[in-house]
Amino acid sequence: MALPSSIIVINTSYQEKAKEFLDHLLILGHSSHGAKTKTRYTKEFLSYIEQSGKQELKTALQPGTSKIITTIL
């Protein structure tokens, strides 16, 4: 994993998703340290897909279930 200071996510939508993920983990009761670590992994992934030219995430519920599907466009 890259150093936290070297993980840069420019896309504001991705920044918002990472912040929402951190908030969600804290609401679920994860420790601050654990939630921040998981968020760093998420930011690293978002940085990777951003550098690959993917600029949009599409989220939807899988038909007939409560499963969330995220597609990287």
Short mmCIF file of N, CA and C in Angstrom, two decimals:
data_model
loop_
_atom_site.label_atom_id
_atom_site.label_comp_id
_atom_site.label_asym_id
_atom_site.label_seq_id
_atom_site.Cartn_x
_atom_site.Cartn_y
_atom_site.Cartn_z
N MET A 1 0.85 -1.18 0.00
CA MET A 1 0.00 0.00 0.00
C MET A 1 0.89 1.23 0.00
N ALA A 2 0.50 2.22 -0.75
CA ALA A 2 1.25 3.47 -0.80
C ALA A 2 1.12 4.21 0.53
N LEU A 3 2.08 5.09 0.77
CA LEU A 3 2.00 5.92 1.97
C LEU A 3 0.75 6.78 1.89
N PRO A 4 0.06 6.97 3.01
CA PRO A 4 -1.18 7.75 2.99
C PRO A 4 -1.04 9.13 2.36
N SER A 5 0.10 9.77 2.57
CA SER A 5 0.28 11.11 2.02
C SER A 5 0.46 11.09 0.51
N SER A 6 0.79 9.92 -0.07
CA SER A 6 1.00 9.85 -1.51
C SER A 6 -0.25 9.42 -2.26
N ILE A 7 -1.32 9.11 -1.55
CA ILE A 7 -2.57 8.71 -2.19
C ILE A 7 -3.38 9.98 -2.46
N ILE A 8 -3.51 10.31 -3.74
CA ILE A 8 -4.21 11.53 -4.11
C ILE A 8 -5.40 11.18 -4.99
N VAL A 9 -6.57 11.57 -4.54
CA VAL A 9 -7.80 11.38 -5.32
C VAL A 9 -8.28 12.78 -5.69
N ILE A 10 -8.32 13.06 -6.99
CA ILE A 10 -8.68 14.40 -7.46
C ILE A 10 -10.18 14.53 -7.70
N ASN A 11 -10.79 13.49 -8.25
CA ASN A 11 -12.21 13.50 -8.58
C ASN A 11 -13.03 13.78 -7.31
N THR A 12 -13.79 14.86 -7.32
CA THR A 12 -14.55 15.24 -6.11
C THR A 12 -15.61 14.20 -5.75
N SER A 13 -16.17 13.54 -6.74
CA SER A 13 -17.14 12.48 -6.47
C SER A 13 -16.48 11.35 -5.69
N TYR A 14 -15.26 10.98 -6.06
CA TYR A 14 -14.53 9.93 -5.36
C TYR A 14 -14.17 10.38 -3.95
N GLN A 15 -13.81 11.66 -3.79
CA GLN A 15 -13.49 12.18 -2.46
C GLN A 15 -14.72 12.08 -1.56
N GLU A 16 -15.88 12.42 -2.10
CA GLU A 16 -17.12 12.34 -1.33
C GLU A 16 -17.44 10.90 -0.95
N LYS A 17 -17.23 9.95 -1.89
CA LYS A 17 -17.49 8.54 -1.60
C LYS A 17 -16.59 8.04 -0.48
N ALA A 18 -15.32 8.44 -0.49
CA ALA A 18 -14.39 8.02 0.56
C ALA A 18 -14.83 8.59 1.91
N LYS A 19 -15.28 9.84 1.94
CA LYS A 19 -15.75 10.46 3.18
C LYS A 19 -17.02 9.78 3.68
N GLU A 20 -17.94 9.48 2.76
CA GLU A 20 -19.17 8.78 3.13
C GLU A 20 -18.86 7.40 3.70
N PHE A 21 -17.86 6.72 3.11
CA PHE A 21 -17.46 5.40 3.58
C PHE A 21 -16.91 5.49 5.00
N LEU A 22 -16.06 6.48 5.26
CA LEU A 22 -15.50 6.68 6.60
C LEU A 22 -16.62 6.95 7.60
N ASP A 23 -17.53 7.83 7.26
CA ASP A 23 -18.66 8.14 8.15
C ASP A 23 -19.50 6.89 8.43
N HIS A 24 -19.73 6.10 7.39
CA HIS A 24 -20.52 4.87 7.53
C HIS A 24 -19.84 3.89 8.49
N LEU A 25 -18.53 3.72 8.34
CA LEU A 25 -17.81 2.81 9.23
C LEU A 25 -17.87 3.28 10.68
N LEU A 26 -17.76 4.58 10.89
CA LEU A 26 -17.83 5.11 12.25
C LEU A 26 -19.22 4.91 12.85
N ILE A 27 -20.26 5.09 12.03
CA ILE A 27 -21.63 4.86 12.49
C ILE A 27 -21.83 3.40 12.88
N LEU A 28 -21.19 2.50 12.14
CA LEU A 28 -21.30 1.07 12.44
C LEU A 28 -20.53 0.67 13.69
N GLY A 29 -19.72 1.59 14.21
CA GLY A 29 -19.00 1.32 15.45
C GLY A 29 -17.56 0.89 15.28
N HIS A 30 -17.01 1.01 14.07
CA HIS A 30 -15.60 0.69 13.88
C HIS A 30 -14.76 1.70 14.64
N SER A 31 -13.60 1.27 15.11
CA SER A 31 -12.71 2.20 15.79
C SER A 31 -12.24 3.26 14.79
N SER A 32 -11.88 4.41 15.29
CA SER A 32 -11.41 5.50 14.44
C SER A 32 -10.21 5.05 13.61
N HIS A 33 -9.26 4.37 14.27
CA HIS A 33 -8.05 3.91 13.58
C HIS A 33 -8.42 2.90 12.49
N GLY A 34 -9.27 1.93 12.81
CA GLY A 34 -9.67 0.92 11.84
C GLY A 34 -10.42 1.51 10.66
N ALA A 35 -11.32 2.44 10.95
CA ALA A 35 -12.10 3.08 9.89
C ALA A 35 -11.20 3.89 8.97
N LYS A 36 -10.23 4.59 9.55
CA LYS A 36 -9.31 5.38 8.73
C LYS A 36 -8.42 4.48 7.87
N THR A 37 -8.02 3.34 8.42
CA THR A 37 -7.20 2.40 7.65
C THR A 37 -7.99 1.87 6.46
N LYS A 38 -9.23 1.47 6.69
CA LYS A 38 -10.08 0.96 5.61
C LYS A 38 -10.34 2.05 4.57
N THR A 39 -10.49 3.28 5.02
CA THR A 39 -10.70 4.40 4.10
C THR A 39 -9.46 4.65 3.26
N ARG A 40 -8.27 4.49 3.85
CA ARG A 40 -7.03 4.65 3.07
C ARG A 40 -6.96 3.61 1.96
N TYR A 41 -7.33 2.36 2.27
CA TYR A 41 -7.37 1.33 1.24
C TYR A 41 -8.35 1.71 0.14
N THR A 42 -9.49 2.23 0.53
CA THR A 42 -10.50 2.66 -0.44
C THR A 42 -9.97 3.79 -1.31
N LYS A 43 -9.29 4.77 -0.69
CA LYS A 43 -8.72 5.88 -1.45
C LYS A 43 -7.65 5.39 -2.42
N GLU A 44 -6.87 4.40 -1.99
CA GLU A 44 -5.85 3.85 -2.88
C GLU A 44 -6.51 3.22 -4.11
N PHE A 45 -7.59 2.47 -3.89
CA PHE A 45 -8.32 1.87 -5.01
C PHE A 45 -8.91 2.95 -5.90
N LEU A 46 -9.55 3.97 -5.31
CA LEU A 46 -10.14 5.05 -6.10
C LEU A 46 -9.08 5.79 -6.90
N SER A 47 -7.90 5.99 -6.31
CA SER A 47 -6.80 6.63 -7.02
C SER A 47 -6.38 5.79 -8.22
N TYR A 48 -6.32 4.48 -8.01
CA TYR A 48 -5.94 3.57 -9.10
C TYR A 48 -6.94 3.65 -10.25
N ILE A 49 -8.24 3.57 -9.94
CA ILE A 49 -9.21 3.59 -11.04
C ILE A 49 -9.28 4.97 -11.68
N GLU A 50 -9.01 6.01 -10.90
CA GLU A 50 -8.99 7.36 -11.46
C GLU A 50 -7.84 7.48 -12.46
N GLN A 51 -6.67 6.95 -12.10
CA GLN A 51 -5.51 6.99 -12.99
C GLN A 51 -5.72 6.12 -14.22
N SER A 52 -6.62 5.15 -14.13
CA SER A 52 -6.94 4.28 -15.26
C SER A 52 -7.94 4.94 -16.21
N GLY A 53 -8.36 6.15 -15.89
CA GLY A 53 -9.28 6.89 -16.75
C GLY A 53 -10.74 6.70 -16.41
N LYS A 54 -11.02 6.01 -15.33
CA LYS A 54 -12.41 5.81 -14.92
C LYS A 54 -12.81 6.99 -14.04
N GLN A 55 -13.87 7.68 -14.42
CA GLN A 55 -14.24 8.89 -13.71
C GLN A 55 -15.62 8.86 -13.07
N GLU A 56 -16.29 7.71 -13.16
CA GLU A 56 -17.66 7.68 -12.64
C GLU A 56 -17.96 6.32 -12.02
N LEU A 57 -18.64 6.34 -10.89
CA LEU A 57 -19.14 5.13 -10.26
C LEU A 57 -20.65 5.12 -10.40
N LYS A 58 -21.19 4.00 -10.80
CA LYS A 58 -22.64 3.87 -10.91
C LYS A 58 -23.08 2.82 -9.90
N THR A 59 -23.97 3.19 -9.01
CA THR A 59 -24.44 2.29 -7.96
C THR A 59 -25.92 2.00 -8.16
N ALA A 60 -26.27 0.74 -8.00
CA ALA A 60 -27.67 0.34 -8.16
C ALA A 60 -27.94 -0.88 -7.30
N LEU A 61 -29.20 -1.12 -7.02
CA LEU A 61 -29.59 -2.34 -6.32
C LEU A 61 -29.77 -3.45 -7.35
N GLN A 62 -29.24 -4.62 -7.01
CA GLN A 62 -29.43 -5.77 -7.89
C GLN A 62 -30.91 -6.13 -7.90
N PRO A 63 -31.50 -6.31 -9.07
CA PRO A 63 -32.93 -6.62 -9.15
C PRO A 63 -33.29 -7.84 -8.31
N GLY A 64 -34.36 -7.72 -7.53
CA GLY A 64 -34.85 -8.82 -6.74
C GLY A 64 -34.11 -9.10 -5.44
N THR A 65 -33.09 -8.29 -5.14
CA THR A 65 -32.33 -8.48 -3.90
C THR A 65 -32.05 -7.13 -3.27
N SER A 66 -31.40 -7.16 -2.13
CA SER A 66 -30.99 -5.91 -1.50
C SER A 66 -29.50 -5.68 -1.71
N LYS A 67 -28.87 -6.44 -2.61
CA LYS A 67 -27.44 -6.29 -2.87
C LYS A 67 -27.18 -5.03 -3.68
N ILE A 68 -26.14 -4.31 -3.28
CA ILE A 68 -25.75 -3.11 -3.99
C ILE A 68 -24.67 -3.48 -4.99
N ILE A 69 -24.83 -3.02 -6.22
CA ILE A 69 -23.86 -3.27 -7.27
C ILE A 69 -23.24 -1.93 -7.63
N THR A 70 -21.92 -1.87 -7.67
CA THR A 70 -21.23 -0.66 -8.10
C THR A 70 -20.46 -0.98 -9.37
N THR A 71 -20.70 -0.20 -10.40
CA THR A 71 -20.02 -0.36 -11.68
C THR A 71 -19.10 0.82 -11.88
N ILE A 72 -17.88 0.53 -12.31
CA ILE A 72 -16.91 1.59 -12.59
C ILE A 72 -16.98 1.88 -14.08
N LEU A 73 -17.32 3.11 -14.42
CA LEU A 73 -17.46 3.50 -15.83
C LEU A 73 -16.27 4.31 -16.27
#
